[in-house]
PDB file of C-alpha atoms in Angstrom:
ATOM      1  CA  UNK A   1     108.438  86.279 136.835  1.00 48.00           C
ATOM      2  CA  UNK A   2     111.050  87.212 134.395  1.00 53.00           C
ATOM      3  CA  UNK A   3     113.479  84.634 133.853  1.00 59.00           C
ATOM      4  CA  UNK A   4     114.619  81.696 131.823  1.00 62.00           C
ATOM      5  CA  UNK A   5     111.331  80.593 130.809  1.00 72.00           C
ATOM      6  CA  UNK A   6     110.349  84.340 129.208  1.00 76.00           C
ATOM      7  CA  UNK A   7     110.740  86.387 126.136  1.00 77.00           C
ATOM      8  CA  UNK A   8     110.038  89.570 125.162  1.00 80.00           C
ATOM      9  CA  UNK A   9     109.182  91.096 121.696  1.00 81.00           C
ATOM     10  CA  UNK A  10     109.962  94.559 120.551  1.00 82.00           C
ATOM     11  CA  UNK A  11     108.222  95.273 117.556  1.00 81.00           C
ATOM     12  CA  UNK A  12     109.598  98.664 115.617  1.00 81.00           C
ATOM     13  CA  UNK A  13     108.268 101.676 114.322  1.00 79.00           C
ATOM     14  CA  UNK A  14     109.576 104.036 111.824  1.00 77.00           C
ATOM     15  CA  UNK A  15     109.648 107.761 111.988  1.00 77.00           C
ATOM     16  CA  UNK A  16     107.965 110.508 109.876  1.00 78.00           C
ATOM     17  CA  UNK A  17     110.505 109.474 107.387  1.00 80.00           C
ATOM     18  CA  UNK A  18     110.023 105.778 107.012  1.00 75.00           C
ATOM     19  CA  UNK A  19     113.258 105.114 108.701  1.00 75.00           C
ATOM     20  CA  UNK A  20     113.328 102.609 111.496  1.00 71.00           C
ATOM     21  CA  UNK A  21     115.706 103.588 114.316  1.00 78.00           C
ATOM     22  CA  UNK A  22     115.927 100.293 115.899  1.00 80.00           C
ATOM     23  CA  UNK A  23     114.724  96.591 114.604  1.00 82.00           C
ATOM     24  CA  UNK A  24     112.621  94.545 115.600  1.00 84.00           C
ATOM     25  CA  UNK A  25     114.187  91.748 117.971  1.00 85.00           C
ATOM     26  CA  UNK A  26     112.930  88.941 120.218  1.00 86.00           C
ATOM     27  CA  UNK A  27     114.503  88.832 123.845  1.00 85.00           C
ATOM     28  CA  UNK A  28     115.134  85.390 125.753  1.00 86.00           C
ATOM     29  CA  UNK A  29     115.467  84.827 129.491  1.00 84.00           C
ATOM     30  CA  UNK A  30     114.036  88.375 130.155  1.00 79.00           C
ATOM     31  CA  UNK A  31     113.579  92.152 128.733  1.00 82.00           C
ATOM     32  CA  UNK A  32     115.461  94.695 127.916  1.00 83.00           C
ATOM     33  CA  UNK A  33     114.627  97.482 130.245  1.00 84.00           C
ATOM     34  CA  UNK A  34     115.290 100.441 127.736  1.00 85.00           C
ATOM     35  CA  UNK A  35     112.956  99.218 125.586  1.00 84.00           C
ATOM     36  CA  UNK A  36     109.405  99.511 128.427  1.00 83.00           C
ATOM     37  CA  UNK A  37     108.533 101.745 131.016  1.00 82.00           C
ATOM     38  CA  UNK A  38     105.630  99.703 132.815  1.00 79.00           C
ATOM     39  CA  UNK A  39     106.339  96.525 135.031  1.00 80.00           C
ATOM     40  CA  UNK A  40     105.142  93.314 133.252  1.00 77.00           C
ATOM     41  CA  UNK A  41     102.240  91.453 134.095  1.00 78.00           C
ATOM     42  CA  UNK A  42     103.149  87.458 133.352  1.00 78.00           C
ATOM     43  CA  UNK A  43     100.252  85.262 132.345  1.00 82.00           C
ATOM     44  CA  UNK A  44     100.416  81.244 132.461  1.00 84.00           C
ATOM     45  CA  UNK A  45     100.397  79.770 129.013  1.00 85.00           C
ATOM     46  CA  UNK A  46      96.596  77.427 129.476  1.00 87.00           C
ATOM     47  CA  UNK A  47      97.095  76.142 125.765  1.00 74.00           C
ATOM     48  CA  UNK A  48      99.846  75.029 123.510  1.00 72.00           C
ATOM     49  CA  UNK A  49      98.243  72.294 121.120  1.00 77.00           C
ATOM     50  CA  UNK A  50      97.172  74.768 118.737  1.00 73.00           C
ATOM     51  CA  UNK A  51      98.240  78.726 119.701  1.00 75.00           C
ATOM     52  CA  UNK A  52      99.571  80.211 122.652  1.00 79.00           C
ATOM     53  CA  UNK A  53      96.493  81.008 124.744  1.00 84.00           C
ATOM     54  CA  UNK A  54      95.722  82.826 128.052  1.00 88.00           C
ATOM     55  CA  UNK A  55      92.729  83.241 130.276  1.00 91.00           C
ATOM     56  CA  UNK A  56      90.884  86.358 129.583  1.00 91.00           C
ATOM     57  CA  UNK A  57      87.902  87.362 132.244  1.00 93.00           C
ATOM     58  CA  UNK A  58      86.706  90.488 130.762  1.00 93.00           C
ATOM     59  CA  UNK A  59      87.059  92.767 128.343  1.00 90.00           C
ATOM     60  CA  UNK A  60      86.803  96.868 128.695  1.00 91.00           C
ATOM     61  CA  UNK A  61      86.484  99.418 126.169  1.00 90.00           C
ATOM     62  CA  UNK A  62      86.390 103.038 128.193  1.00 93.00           C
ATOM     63  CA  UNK A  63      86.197 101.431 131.255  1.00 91.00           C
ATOM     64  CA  UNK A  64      82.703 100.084 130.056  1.00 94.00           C
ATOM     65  CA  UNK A  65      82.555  95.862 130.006  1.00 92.00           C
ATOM     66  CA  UNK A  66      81.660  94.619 126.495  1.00 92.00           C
ATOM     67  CA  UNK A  67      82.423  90.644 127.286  1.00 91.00           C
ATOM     68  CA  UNK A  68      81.873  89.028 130.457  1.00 94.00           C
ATOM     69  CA  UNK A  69      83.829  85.555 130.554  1.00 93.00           C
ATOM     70  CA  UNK A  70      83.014  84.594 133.920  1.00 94.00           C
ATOM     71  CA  UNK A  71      79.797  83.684 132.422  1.00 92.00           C
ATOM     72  CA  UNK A  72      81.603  81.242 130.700  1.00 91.00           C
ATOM     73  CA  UNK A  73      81.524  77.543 131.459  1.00 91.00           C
ATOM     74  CA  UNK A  74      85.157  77.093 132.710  1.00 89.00           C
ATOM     75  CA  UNK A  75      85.441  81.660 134.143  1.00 93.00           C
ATOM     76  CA  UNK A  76      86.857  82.832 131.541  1.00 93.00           C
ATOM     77  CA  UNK A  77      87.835  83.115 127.314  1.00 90.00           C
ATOM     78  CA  UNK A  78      90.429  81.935 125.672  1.00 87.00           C
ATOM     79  CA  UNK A  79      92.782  84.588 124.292  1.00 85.00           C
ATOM     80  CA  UNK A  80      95.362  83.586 121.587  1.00 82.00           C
ATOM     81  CA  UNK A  81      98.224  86.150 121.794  1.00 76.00           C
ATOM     82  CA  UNK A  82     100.123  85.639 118.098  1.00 74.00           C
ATOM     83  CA  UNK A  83     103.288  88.291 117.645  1.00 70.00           C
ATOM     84  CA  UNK A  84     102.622  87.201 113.673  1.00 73.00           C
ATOM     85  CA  UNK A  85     100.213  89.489 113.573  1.00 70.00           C
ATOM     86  CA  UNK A  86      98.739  92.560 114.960  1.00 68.00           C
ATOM     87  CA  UNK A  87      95.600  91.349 116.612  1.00 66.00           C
ATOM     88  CA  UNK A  88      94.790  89.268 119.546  1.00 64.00           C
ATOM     89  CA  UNK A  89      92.090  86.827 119.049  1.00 64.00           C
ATOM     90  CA  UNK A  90      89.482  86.327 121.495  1.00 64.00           C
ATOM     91  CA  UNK A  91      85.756  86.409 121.773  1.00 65.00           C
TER      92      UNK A  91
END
């Protein structure tokens, strides 16, 4: 749940101009409810030695499966979430 141990990230986007209308900006301790519209889904944290890394069971494209990590020795694939970037790593 929301609370002292989470952050939140708002990444910006400029308009047909180039002009960004609000910055970027990290958020500690919880969100800032102008900024989403969906309720958060929290995931546990299963790796900190190298990235931040979260269980990932499947992955859906269309509703169609394309990788099935509960085939995997441990139930699931390792996904690194990295706000550094604009990809999320996984299988």
């Amino acid at each position: 749940p929301a609370g002292a141990q989470s952050f939140a990230f708002y990444l910006s986007k400029e308009d047909e101009h180039g002009i960004e209308h609000r910055p970027s900006q990290i958020t500690f301790g919880g969100t800032i409810s102008e900024l989403h519209t969906e309720p958060f889904r929290f995931h546990p944290i299963i790796n900190r030695d190298d990235y931040w890394a979260i269980r990932m069971t499947a992955l859906l494209l269309d509703g169609v499966m394309v990788v099935d990590c509960t085939r995997q020795p441990h139930g699931y694939c390792k996904l690194v979430v990295d706000t550094g970037t604009s990809f999320l790593t996984g299988p």
